[in-house]
Amino acid sequence: MKSTGTLPFTSEPIQTDALVIGAGPVGLFQVFELGLQGITAHVVDALPYLGGQCIELYADKPIYDIPALPVCTGRELIARLEQQIRPFKPAFHLDQEVCELRRRDGGGFDVETSRGLRFQTQTVFLAAGVGAFTPRVLKVDGFEQFVGKQVFYREPDGKDVAGKDILVLGEGDDALRLALTLARTNGDGKAKSVTLMHRRDQFKASAGLIEQMREACDDGRMRFQVGQIIGCSAVEGQLKSVSIIDDLAHKSELPVSWVVALLGLSPRLGPIAGWGLDLDRKQVKVSTADFCTSEPGLYAVGDINTYDGKKKLIVCGFHEATLAAFAAAAYIRPDEIVHLQYTTASPKLHQLLGVSPLGN
Ligand SMILES: Cc1cc2nc3c(=O)[nH]c(=O)nc-3n(C[C@H](O)[C@H](O)[C@H](O)COP(=O)(O)OP(=O)(O)OC[C@H]3O[C@@H](n4cnc5c(N)ncnc54)[C@H](O)[C@@H]3O)c2cc1C
């Protein structure tokens, strides 16, 4: 296992027995199974919310193959998992990617996130699915240097919009909602101009937002432009305008102070590929006895792993997380025998779950 890149050390490392990378359904159930073993977990996710693919890709669509839940949406499944793991009080660290993982001399792992958070952990559970969900970025020559200053891939909250020419890119709810919010700002704090731009005059946003956007354009509070960015101009290190091309191949220049590109999220395996793990076509190879990777103490569960017969289903990930938790308990406490106990009958598990023996 090797390290990738370096980060500024901004805080004392958090000491923990278990770190779960990924707060999708399998990462959340991993917290539950670890909790039953008396192991408290920290959880990191690149998204600013829990749920992985269930929330990002199909929050309001029905799932029919979760045992004993004939039907539930992605959102409902995640809400139920959140409720189920609550007794174990996991610590969530969201909106940050785990970008570095290396083995510590003498056991355990050093882990660092993109926000400079550091962990020293006995075990790691890679529940990273199809990769970290990160914003789609624009590929425009010269744009990179303005990211975070004048080009944003998330809503630039807390920043002053007064007097600015703001170009919002996107076709979804987030882009339309932001353009409308900016167009609504009145008084001294008002943006100078707000333009929404998309490749075509069709949107994925909800009908209500599209209607409001059209009204705002008719009222002159904002404008909509069909087109895409093909270049940019800067003066003394400041982004001043973008070159755009519309659907009829007409080119023009648009003055901009900020570009906010809300183009959706896409999964990216990212740094995991550089951690020296045994991979097969971007998936982590595991043993099916304990879902351990080629590194002792590092387990991979859910969509990120591969083995003979692997099926990328939530129920399979739940099984994997169960066996990984048993294995981790034996790894962390090698002098103890890990007994199988039933949640119906075990006073120890009742205590961990915070329920009374009568189940009320
Ligand atoms: C449209 C659709 C419908 C589906 N329907 C079903 C269904 O009906 N039944 C079923 O069983 N399955 C279904 N699936 C598959 C199911 O969603 C996946 O099997 C499941 O989400 C896998 O869970 P996971 O926790 O392993 O990964 P994910 O849900 O992908 O979550 C992984 C999380 O890890 C985070 N992450 C990754 N790398 C990092 C990093 N370096 N640092 C920080 N965070 C990181 C990601 O941001 C993500 O939130 C469906 C999938 C899709 C796309």
Tab-separated table of C-alpha atoms and ligand atoms in Angstrom:
chain	number	residue	atom	x	y	z
A	1	MET	CA	0.000	0.000	0.000
A	2	LYS	CA	1.375	3.390	-0.912
A	3	SER	CA	0.367	6.938	-0.161
A	4	THR	CA	-0.904	9.397	-2.753
A	5	GLY	CA	-0.206	13.104	-2.640
A	6	THR	CA	0.244	15.189	0.470
A	7	LEU	CA	-2.150	17.400	2.373
A	8	PRO	CA	-1.614	20.110	4.960
A	9	PHE	CA	-1.972	18.692	8.482
A	10	THR	CA	-4.712	20.930	9.826
A	11	SER	CA	-5.927	19.053	12.892
A	12	GLU	CA	-5.104	16.365	15.396
A	13	PRO	CA	-6.039	12.965	13.955
A	14	ILE	CA	-9.289	11.412	15.150
A	15	GLN	CA	-8.624	8.051	16.836
A	16	THR	CA	-11.133	5.335	15.994
A	17	ASP	CA	-11.532	1.573	15.712
A	18	ALA	CA	-13.417	1.783	12.410
A	19	LEU	CA	-13.682	4.186	9.513
A	20	VAL	CA	-16.311	3.613	6.831
A	21	ILE	CA	-15.613	5.236	3.461
A	22	GLY	CA	-18.965	5.804	1.779
A	23	ALA	CA	-22.410	6.520	3.248
A	24	GLY	CA	-24.458	4.633	0.664
A	25	PRO	CA	-26.863	1.891	1.832
A	26	VAL	CA	-24.063	-0.611	2.395
A	27	GLY	CA	-21.813	1.832	4.279
A	28	LEU	CA	-24.771	2.685	6.543
A	29	PHE	CA	-25.586	-0.972	7.207
A	30	GLN	CA	-21.885	-1.531	7.904
A	31	VAL	CA	-22.237	0.958	10.768
A	32	PHE	CA	-25.115	-1.127	12.137
A	33	GLU	CA	-23.249	-4.427	11.993
A	34	LEU	CA	-20.163	-2.840	13.562
A	35	GLY	CA	-22.397	-1.418	16.278
A	36	LEU	CA	-23.653	-4.911	17.131
A	37	GLN	CA	-20.010	-5.892	17.585
A	38	GLY	CA	-19.556	-2.970	20.003
A	39	ILE	CA	-17.505	-0.999	17.468
A	40	THR	CA	-18.332	2.683	16.876
A	41	ALA	CA	-17.599	4.013	13.410
A	42	HIS	CA	-16.734	7.284	11.749
A	43	VAL	CA	-18.172	7.662	8.234
A	44	VAL	CA	-16.860	9.873	5.412
A	45	ASP	CA	-18.671	10.654	2.151
A	46	ALA	CA	-17.905	12.958	-0.758
A	47	LEU	CA	-21.589	13.894	-0.962
A	48	PRO	CA	-23.032	16.464	1.446
A	49	TYR	CA	-25.805	13.983	2.388
A	50	LEU	CA	-26.224	10.280	3.186
A	51	GLY	CA	-27.509	7.653	0.776
A	52	GLY	CA	-25.088	7.167	-2.133
A	53	GLN	CA	-26.760	5.964	-5.335
A	54	CYS	CA	-30.138	5.551	-3.574
A	55	ILE	CA	-30.390	9.315	-3.060
A	56	GLU	CA	-28.264	10.591	-5.910
A	57	LEU	CA	-29.703	8.422	-8.683
A	58	TYR	CA	-33.175	7.187	-7.691
A	59	ALA	CA	-34.404	8.881	-4.513
A	60	ASP	CA	-38.090	8.748	-5.474
A	61	LYS	CA	-38.160	5.504	-7.456
A	62	PRO	CA	-39.472	2.290	-5.893
A	63	ILE	CA	-37.204	-0.606	-4.820
A	64	TYR	CA	-38.910	-4.011	-4.542
A	65	ASP	CA	-36.128	-6.380	-3.487
A	66	ILE	CA	-35.221	-5.373	0.057
A	67	PRO	CA	-36.137	-8.279	2.362
A	68	ALA	CA	-39.334	-7.721	4.375
A	69	LEU	CA	-39.922	-4.314	2.729
A	70	PRO	CA	-42.221	-5.099	-0.215
A	71	VAL	CA	-41.680	-1.625	-1.630
A	72	CYS	CA	-39.847	1.540	-0.604
A	73	THR	CA	-38.196	4.441	-2.413
A	74	GLY	CA	-34.453	5.081	-2.320
A	75	ARG	CA	-35.134	7.937	0.099
A	76	GLU	CA	-37.250	5.768	2.404
A	77	LEU	CA	-34.622	3.037	2.517
A	78	ILE	CA	-31.950	5.519	3.554
A	79	ALA	CA	-34.247	7.096	6.167
A	80	ARG	CA	-34.876	3.623	7.647
A	81	LEU	CA	-31.155	2.806	7.691
A	82	GLU	CA	-30.447	6.132	9.403
A	83	GLN	CA	-33.028	5.232	12.043
A	84	GLN	CA	-31.604	1.728	12.455
A	85	ILE	CA	-28.021	2.908	13.055
A	86	ARG	CA	-28.971	5.789	15.413
A	87	PRO	CA	-28.305	3.769	18.628
A	88	PHE	CA	-24.677	3.422	17.591
A	89	LYS	CA	-24.121	7.185	17.245
A	90	PRO	CA	-21.846	7.159	14.198
A	91	ALA	CA	-19.917	10.364	13.446
A	92	PHE	CA	-20.504	11.589	9.880
A	93	HIS	CA	-17.974	13.680	7.971
A	94	LEU	CA	-19.726	14.662	4.748
A	95	ASP	CA	-18.855	16.713	1.673
A	96	GLN	CA	-15.267	15.486	1.655
A	97	GLU	CA	-13.460	12.768	-0.218
A	98	VAL	CA	-11.059	10.345	1.396
A	99	CYS	CA	-8.011	11.055	-0.696
A	100	GLU	CA	-5.216	9.331	1.176
A	101	LEU	CA	-4.944	5.997	2.923
A	102	ARG	CA	-1.751	4.397	4.155
A	103	ARG	CA	-0.799	1.712	6.607
A	104	ARG	CA	0.689	2.900	9.903
A	105	ASP	CA	3.865	1.464	11.276
A	106	GLY	CA	2.744	-0.843	14.075
A	107	GLY	CA	-0.808	-1.419	12.807
A	108	GLY	CA	-3.875	0.430	11.657
A	109	PHE	CA	-4.208	3.098	8.994
A	110	ASP	CA	-3.699	6.826	8.506
A	111	VAL	CA	-6.516	8.351	6.498
A	112	GLU	CA	-6.927	11.902	5.220
A	113	THR	CA	-9.787	13.700	3.539
A	114	SER	CA	-9.908	16.471	0.968
A	115	ARG	CA	-10.725	18.912	3.802
A	116	GLY	CA	-7.604	17.968	5.721
A	117	LEU	CA	-9.418	15.833	8.317
A	118	ARG	CA	-7.184	13.029	9.567
A	119	PHE	CA	-7.976	9.689	11.172
A	120	GLN	CA	-5.926	6.992	12.841
A	121	THR	CA	-8.034	3.878	12.595
A	122	GLN	CA	-7.632	0.172	13.349
A	123	THR	CA	-9.853	-0.900	10.455
A	124	VAL	CA	-11.204	0.611	7.236
A	125	PHE	CA	-14.413	-0.371	5.434
A	126	LEU	CA	-14.373	0.649	1.821
A	127	ALA	CA	-18.070	1.047	0.931
A	128	ALA	CA	-17.310	3.389	-1.948
A	129	GLY	CA	-19.794	1.995	-4.490
A	130	VAL	CA	-19.039	3.151	-8.001
A	131	GLY	CA	-16.798	5.911	-6.659
A	132	ALA	CA	-17.105	9.316	-5.060
A	133	PHE	CA	-19.925	11.432	-6.458
A	134	THR	CA	-18.251	14.645	-7.555
A	135	PRO	CA	-19.522	17.604	-9.627
A	136	ARG	CA	-19.132	17.373	-13.414
A	137	VAL	CA	-16.606	20.008	-14.456
A	138	LEU	CA	-16.252	22.166	-17.560
A	139	LYS	CA	-13.470	21.404	-19.965
A	140	VAL	CA	-12.607	24.908	-21.168
A	141	ASP	CA	-9.034	25.992	-21.794
A	142	GLY	CA	-7.896	28.447	-19.144
A	143	PHE	CA	-10.864	27.875	-16.785
A	144	GLU	CA	-9.059	25.799	-14.185
A	145	GLN	CA	-7.239	28.815	-12.645
A	146	PHE	CA	-10.564	30.490	-11.764
A	147	VAL	CA	-12.172	27.532	-9.962
A	148	GLY	CA	-13.228	28.545	-6.450
A	149	LYS	CA	-12.707	32.259	-7.246
A	150	GLN	CA	-14.931	33.017	-10.247
A	151	VAL	CA	-15.900	29.549	-11.470
A	152	PHE	CA	-17.914	27.350	-9.094
A	153	TYR	CA	-19.228	23.804	-9.318
A	154	ARG	CA	-21.480	24.179	-6.273
A	155	GLU	CA	-23.598	27.088	-5.119
A	156	PRO	CA	-21.101	29.668	-3.858
A	157	ASP	CA	-22.854	30.254	-0.521
A	158	GLY	CA	-22.042	33.246	1.603
A	159	LYS	CA	-20.398	35.119	-1.266
A	160	ASP	CA	-21.423	38.638	-2.256
A	161	VAL	CA	-23.365	38.742	-5.548
A	162	ALA	CA	-23.822	42.536	-5.650
A	163	GLY	CA	-23.063	44.093	-9.043
A	164	LYS	CA	-21.937	40.790	-10.573
A	165	ASP	CA	-22.698	39.367	-14.012
A	166	ILE	CA	-23.562	35.784	-13.138
A	167	LEU	CA	-23.804	32.945	-15.620
A	168	VAL	CA	-25.511	29.791	-14.317
A	169	LEU	CA	-25.052	26.609	-16.357
A	170	GLY	CA	-27.341	23.615	-16.083
A	171	GLU	CA	-30.742	22.155	-16.815
A	172	GLY	CA	-31.785	20.655	-13.488
A	173	ASP	CA	-33.646	21.903	-10.422
A	174	ASP	CA	-30.455	23.169	-8.757
A	175	ALA	CA	-29.464	25.389	-11.714
A	176	LEU	CA	-32.927	26.869	-12.246
A	177	ARG	CA	-33.491	27.400	-8.526
A	178	LEU	CA	-30.170	29.231	-8.182
A	179	ALA	CA	-30.802	31.440	-11.235
A	180	LEU	CA	-34.249	32.341	-9.876
A	181	THR	CA	-32.881	33.089	-6.401
A	182	LEU	CA	-30.187	35.344	-7.868
A	183	ALA	CA	-32.733	37.067	-10.128
A	184	ARG	CA	-34.968	37.686	-7.114
A	185	THR	CA	-32.288	39.487	-5.053
A	186	ASN	CA	-33.252	43.151	-4.735
A	187	GLY	CA	-31.717	46.396	-3.538
A	188	ASP	CA	-28.002	46.982	-2.970
A	189	GLY	CA	-27.220	43.266	-2.906
A	190	LYS	CA	-28.605	42.710	-6.421
A	191	ALA	CA	-26.621	40.931	-9.098
A	192	LYS	CA	-26.019	43.107	-12.177
A	193	SER	CA	-27.240	40.374	-14.533
A	194	VAL	CA	-28.281	36.737	-14.288
A	195	THR	CA	-28.088	34.435	-17.320
A	196	LEU	CA	-29.066	30.782	-17.374
A	197	MET	CA	-27.404	28.809	-20.145
A	198	HIS	CA	-27.999	25.269	-21.433
A	199	ARG	CA	-27.216	23.482	-24.707
A	200	ARG	CA	-30.870	23.413	-25.720
A	201	ASP	CA	-34.161	24.958	-24.694
A	202	GLN	CA	-35.252	21.859	-22.785
A	203	PHE	CA	-34.750	21.137	-19.118
A	204	LYS	CA	-34.747	18.272	-16.641
A	205	ALA	CA	-35.976	20.617	-13.901
A	206	SER	CA	-39.488	20.349	-12.479
A	207	ALA	CA	-42.297	21.951	-14.489
A	208	GLY	CA	-42.950	24.564	-11.787
A	209	LEU	CA	-39.360	25.838	-11.842
A	210	ILE	CA	-39.311	25.959	-15.657
A	211	GLU	CA	-42.489	28.053	-15.597
A	212	GLN	CA	-41.038	30.441	-12.995
A	213	MET	CA	-37.819	30.746	-15.013
A	214	ARG	CA	-39.763	31.621	-18.191
A	215	GLU	CA	-41.744	34.253	-16.265
A	216	ALA	CA	-38.541	35.753	-14.834
A	217	CYS	CA	-37.091	35.943	-18.368
A	218	ASP	CA	-40.290	37.591	-19.689
A	219	ASP	CA	-40.111	40.140	-16.822
A	220	GLY	CA	-36.488	40.908	-17.651
A	221	ARG	CA	-35.223	39.755	-14.226
A	222	MET	CA	-32.960	37.193	-15.906
A	223	ARG	CA	-32.304	35.799	-19.349
A	224	PHE	CA	-31.967	32.363	-20.868
A	225	GLN	CA	-29.309	31.630	-23.456
A	226	VAL	CA	-29.034	28.483	-25.569
A	227	GLY	CA	-25.371	27.637	-25.925
A	228	GLN	CA	-22.176	26.313	-24.455
A	229	ILE	CA	-18.860	27.829	-23.430
A	230	ILE	CA	-15.983	27.360	-25.884
A	231	GLY	CA	-13.416	29.760	-24.444
A	232	CYS	CA	-12.738	32.543	-21.979
A	233	SER	CA	-10.927	35.886	-21.727
A	234	ALA	CA	-9.117	37.277	-18.722
A	235	VAL	CA	-7.606	40.667	-17.910
A	236	GLU	CA	-4.924	40.909	-15.220
A	237	GLY	CA	-5.776	37.465	-13.891
A	238	GLN	CA	-9.520	38.181	-13.663
A	239	LEU	CA	-12.056	36.254	-15.741
A	240	LYS	CA	-13.905	38.918	-17.770
A	241	SER	CA	-15.948	37.093	-20.416
A	242	VAL	CA	-16.728	33.724	-21.946
A	243	SER	CA	-17.026	32.853	-25.631
A	244	ILE	CA	-20.166	30.912	-26.386
A	245	ILE	CA	-21.584	29.036	-29.332
A	246	ASP	CA	-25.336	28.586	-29.736
A	247	ASP	CA	-27.360	25.801	-31.388
A	248	LEU	CA	-27.105	27.563	-34.788
A	249	ALA	CA	-23.287	27.722	-34.473
A	250	HIS	CA	-23.332	31.517	-33.872
A	251	LYS	CA	-20.474	32.646	-31.667
A	252	SER	CA	-20.617	35.554	-29.205
A	253	GLU	CA	-18.977	36.965	-26.074
A	254	LEU	CA	-20.732	37.208	-22.719
A	255	PRO	CA	-19.287	39.364	-19.918
A	256	VAL	CA	-19.117	37.371	-16.669
A	257	SER	CA	-17.990	37.949	-13.101
A	258	TRP	CA	-18.921	34.421	-12.013
A	259	VAL	CA	-19.766	31.165	-13.748
A	260	VAL	CA	-21.705	28.681	-11.615
A	261	ALA	CA	-21.844	25.311	-13.383
A	262	LEU	CA	-24.411	22.958	-11.821
A	263	LEU	CA	-24.061	20.125	-14.316
A	264	GLY	CA	-24.855	17.230	-11.999
A	265	LEU	CA	-22.615	14.722	-10.262
A	266	SER	CA	-20.762	11.744	-11.622
A	267	PRO	CA	-19.026	8.915	-9.760
A	268	ARG	CA	-15.232	8.809	-9.869
A	269	LEU	CA	-13.084	6.016	-8.440
A	270	GLY	CA	-10.474	8.720	-7.838
A	271	PRO	CA	-7.731	8.119	-5.297
A	272	ILE	CA	-8.864	4.567	-4.417
A	273	ALA	CA	-7.159	3.345	-7.594
A	274	GLY	CA	-3.831	4.550	-6.194
A	275	TRP	CA	-3.959	2.869	-2.783
A	276	GLY	CA	-2.111	-0.233	-3.936
A	277	LEU	CA	-5.062	-2.592	-3.457
A	278	ASP	CA	-5.550	-5.717	-5.541
A	279	LEU	CA	-8.009	-4.503	-8.204
A	280	ASP	CA	-9.883	-6.178	-11.036
A	281	ARG	CA	-11.341	-3.720	-13.574
A	282	LYS	CA	-11.545	-0.884	-11.008
A	283	GLN	CA	-13.109	-3.125	-8.383
A	284	VAL	CA	-11.451	-4.289	-5.199
A	285	LYS	CA	-10.830	-8.019	-4.877
A	286	VAL	CA	-11.993	-9.547	-1.586
A	287	SER	CA	-12.179	-12.885	0.172
A	288	THR	CA	-15.786	-14.063	0.482
A	289	ALA	CA	-15.158	-15.443	3.980
A	290	ASP	CA	-14.653	-12.011	5.534
A	291	PHE	CA	-14.688	-9.413	2.695
A	292	CYS	CA	-11.136	-8.486	3.534
A	293	THR	CA	-9.013	-6.989	0.750
A	294	SER	CA	-5.373	-7.751	0.067
A	295	GLU	CA	-4.646	-5.574	3.163
A	296	PRO	CA	-5.440	-7.076	6.596
A	297	GLY	CA	-7.883	-4.816	8.470
A	298	LEU	CA	-9.150	-3.221	5.252
A	299	TYR	CA	-12.505	-4.551	4.099
A	300	ALA	CA	-14.452	-3.757	0.905
A	301	VAL	CA	-18.231	-4.128	0.821
A	302	GLY	CA	-21.024	-3.291	-1.625
A	303	ASP	CA	-20.611	-2.236	-5.248
A	304	ILE	CA	-16.896	-1.456	-4.899
A	305	ASN	CA	-15.824	-5.097	-4.428
A	306	THR	CA	-15.551	-8.068	-6.753
A	307	TYR	CA	-15.457	-11.838	-6.288
A	308	ASP	CA	-16.743	-14.902	-8.099
A	309	GLY	CA	-20.509	-14.579	-8.383
A	310	LYS	CA	-20.636	-10.927	-7.253
A	311	LYS	CA	-24.008	-9.221	-7.758
A	312	LYS	CA	-24.284	-5.467	-7.333
A	313	LEU	CA	-27.412	-5.561	-5.191
A	314	ILE	CA	-28.111	-3.880	-1.886
A	315	VAL	CA	-29.057	-7.154	-0.204
A	316	CYS	CA	-25.697	-8.696	-1.204
A	317	GLY	CA	-23.899	-5.659	0.253
A	318	PHE	CA	-25.775	-6.143	3.529
A	319	HIS	CA	-24.536	-9.737	3.775
A	320	GLU	CA	-20.978	-8.619	3.008
A	321	ALA	CA	-21.122	-5.926	5.696
A	322	THR	CA	-22.299	-8.501	8.258
A	323	LEU	CA	-19.389	-10.861	7.673
A	324	ALA	CA	-16.897	-7.983	7.483
A	325	ALA	CA	-18.050	-6.742	10.910
A	326	PHE	CA	-17.557	-10.194	12.477
A	327	ALA	CA	-14.087	-10.362	10.924
A	328	ALA	CA	-13.213	-6.859	12.111
A	329	ALA	CA	-14.268	-7.678	15.688
A	330	ALA	CA	-11.857	-10.630	15.678
A	331	TYR	CA	-9.136	-8.447	14.115
A	332	ILE	CA	-9.529	-5.602	16.639
A	333	ARG	CA	-9.898	-7.932	19.675
A	334	PRO	CA	-7.774	-10.973	18.779
A	335	ASP	CA	-7.904	-12.355	22.345
A	336	GLU	CA	-11.698	-12.619	22.408
A	337	ILE	CA	-13.924	-15.200	20.769
A	338	VAL	CA	-16.572	-13.498	18.615
A	339	HIS	CA	-19.821	-15.303	19.387
A	340	LEU	CA	-22.835	-15.228	17.131
A	341	GLN	CA	-25.693	-13.652	19.070
A	342	TYR	CA	-29.319	-13.051	18.162
A	343	THR	CA	-30.795	-9.572	18.488
A	344	THR	CA	-34.017	-11.194	19.709
A	345	ALA	CA	-32.387	-12.809	22.719
A	346	SER	CA	-28.993	-11.315	23.585
A	347	PRO	CA	-28.935	-8.958	26.622
A	348	LYS	CA	-25.584	-7.638	25.362
A	349	LEU	CA	-27.055	-6.694	21.981
A	350	HIS	CA	-30.118	-5.198	23.712
A	351	GLN	CA	-27.793	-3.024	25.727
A	352	LEU	CA	-25.897	-1.933	22.610
A	353	LEU	CA	-29.169	-1.205	20.812
A	354	GLY	CA	-30.515	0.661	23.848
A	355	VAL	CA	-33.658	-1.484	24.013
A	356	SER	CA	-35.170	-3.294	26.995
A	357	PRO	CA	-35.293	-7.132	27.073
A	358	LEU	CA	-39.055	-6.919	26.479
A	359	GLY	CA	-38.412	-5.092	23.222
A	360	ASN	CA	-40.082	-1.820	24.181
B	1	LIG	C1	-31.130	3.492	-11.155
B	1	LIG	C2	-30.693	2.408	-10.196
B	1	LIG	C3	-31.625	1.591	-9.614
B	1	LIG	C4	-31.232	0.574	-8.734
B	1	LIG	N1	-32.183	-0.237	-8.181
B	1	LIG	C5	-31.809	-1.217	-7.327
B	1	LIG	C6	-32.773	-2.112	-6.748
B	1	LIG	O1	-33.971	-2.043	-7.060
B	1	LIG	N2	-32.330	-3.078	-5.881
B	1	LIG	C7	-31.004	-3.214	-5.528
B	1	LIG	O2	-30.669	-4.066	-4.730
B	1	LIG	N3	-30.073	-2.375	-6.081
B	1	LIG	C8	-30.430	-1.403	-6.958
B	1	LIG	N4	-29.485	-0.587	-7.521
B	1	LIG	C9	-28.071	-0.796	-7.144
B	1	LIG	C10	-27.796	-0.182	-5.764
B	1	LIG	O3	-28.163	1.187	-5.748
B	1	LIG	C11	-26.332	-0.361	-5.403
B	1	LIG	O4	-26.042	-1.734	-5.368
B	1	LIG	C12	-26.053	0.264	-4.034
B	1	LIG	O5	-26.296	1.646	-4.034
B	1	LIG	C13	-24.609	0.009	-3.619
B	1	LIG	O6	-24.446	0.594	-2.383
B	1	LIG	P1	-23.008	1.018	-1.861
B	1	LIG	O7	-23.250	1.559	-0.475
B	1	LIG	O8	-22.064	-0.087	-2.060
B	1	LIG	O9	-22.516	2.188	-2.845
B	1	LIG	P2	-23.139	3.596	-3.283
B	1	LIG	O10	-24.607	3.639	-3.113
B	1	LIG	O11	-22.573	3.864	-4.627
B	1	LIG	O12	-22.489	4.615	-2.238
B	1	LIG	C14	-21.102	4.818	-2.235
B	1	LIG	C15	-20.790	6.141	-1.577
B	1	LIG	O13	-19.370	6.230	-1.406
B	1	LIG	C16	-18.967	7.562	-1.626
B	1	LIG	N5	-17.527	7.542	-1.959
B	1	LIG	C17	-16.885	6.854	-2.921
B	1	LIG	N6	-15.557	7.068	-2.884
B	1	LIG	C18	-15.353	7.941	-1.866
B	1	LIG	C19	-14.199	8.566	-1.319
B	1	LIG	N7	-12.953	8.340	-1.799
B	1	LIG	N8	-14.361	9.413	-0.283
B	1	LIG	C20	-15.611	9.671	0.223
B	1	LIG	N9	-16.743	9.101	-0.252
B	1	LIG	C21	-16.611	8.243	-1.269
B	1	LIG	C22	-19.857	8.032	-2.780
B	1	LIG	O14	-19.933	9.453	-2.807
B	1	LIG	C23	-21.189	7.345	-2.432
B	1	LIG	O15	-22.044	8.183	-1.686
B	1	LIG	C24	-29.853	0.405	-8.412
B	1	LIG	C25	-28.916	1.264	-8.987
B	1	LIG	C26	-29.323	2.256	-9.881
B	1	LIG	C27	-28.278	3.150	-10.496
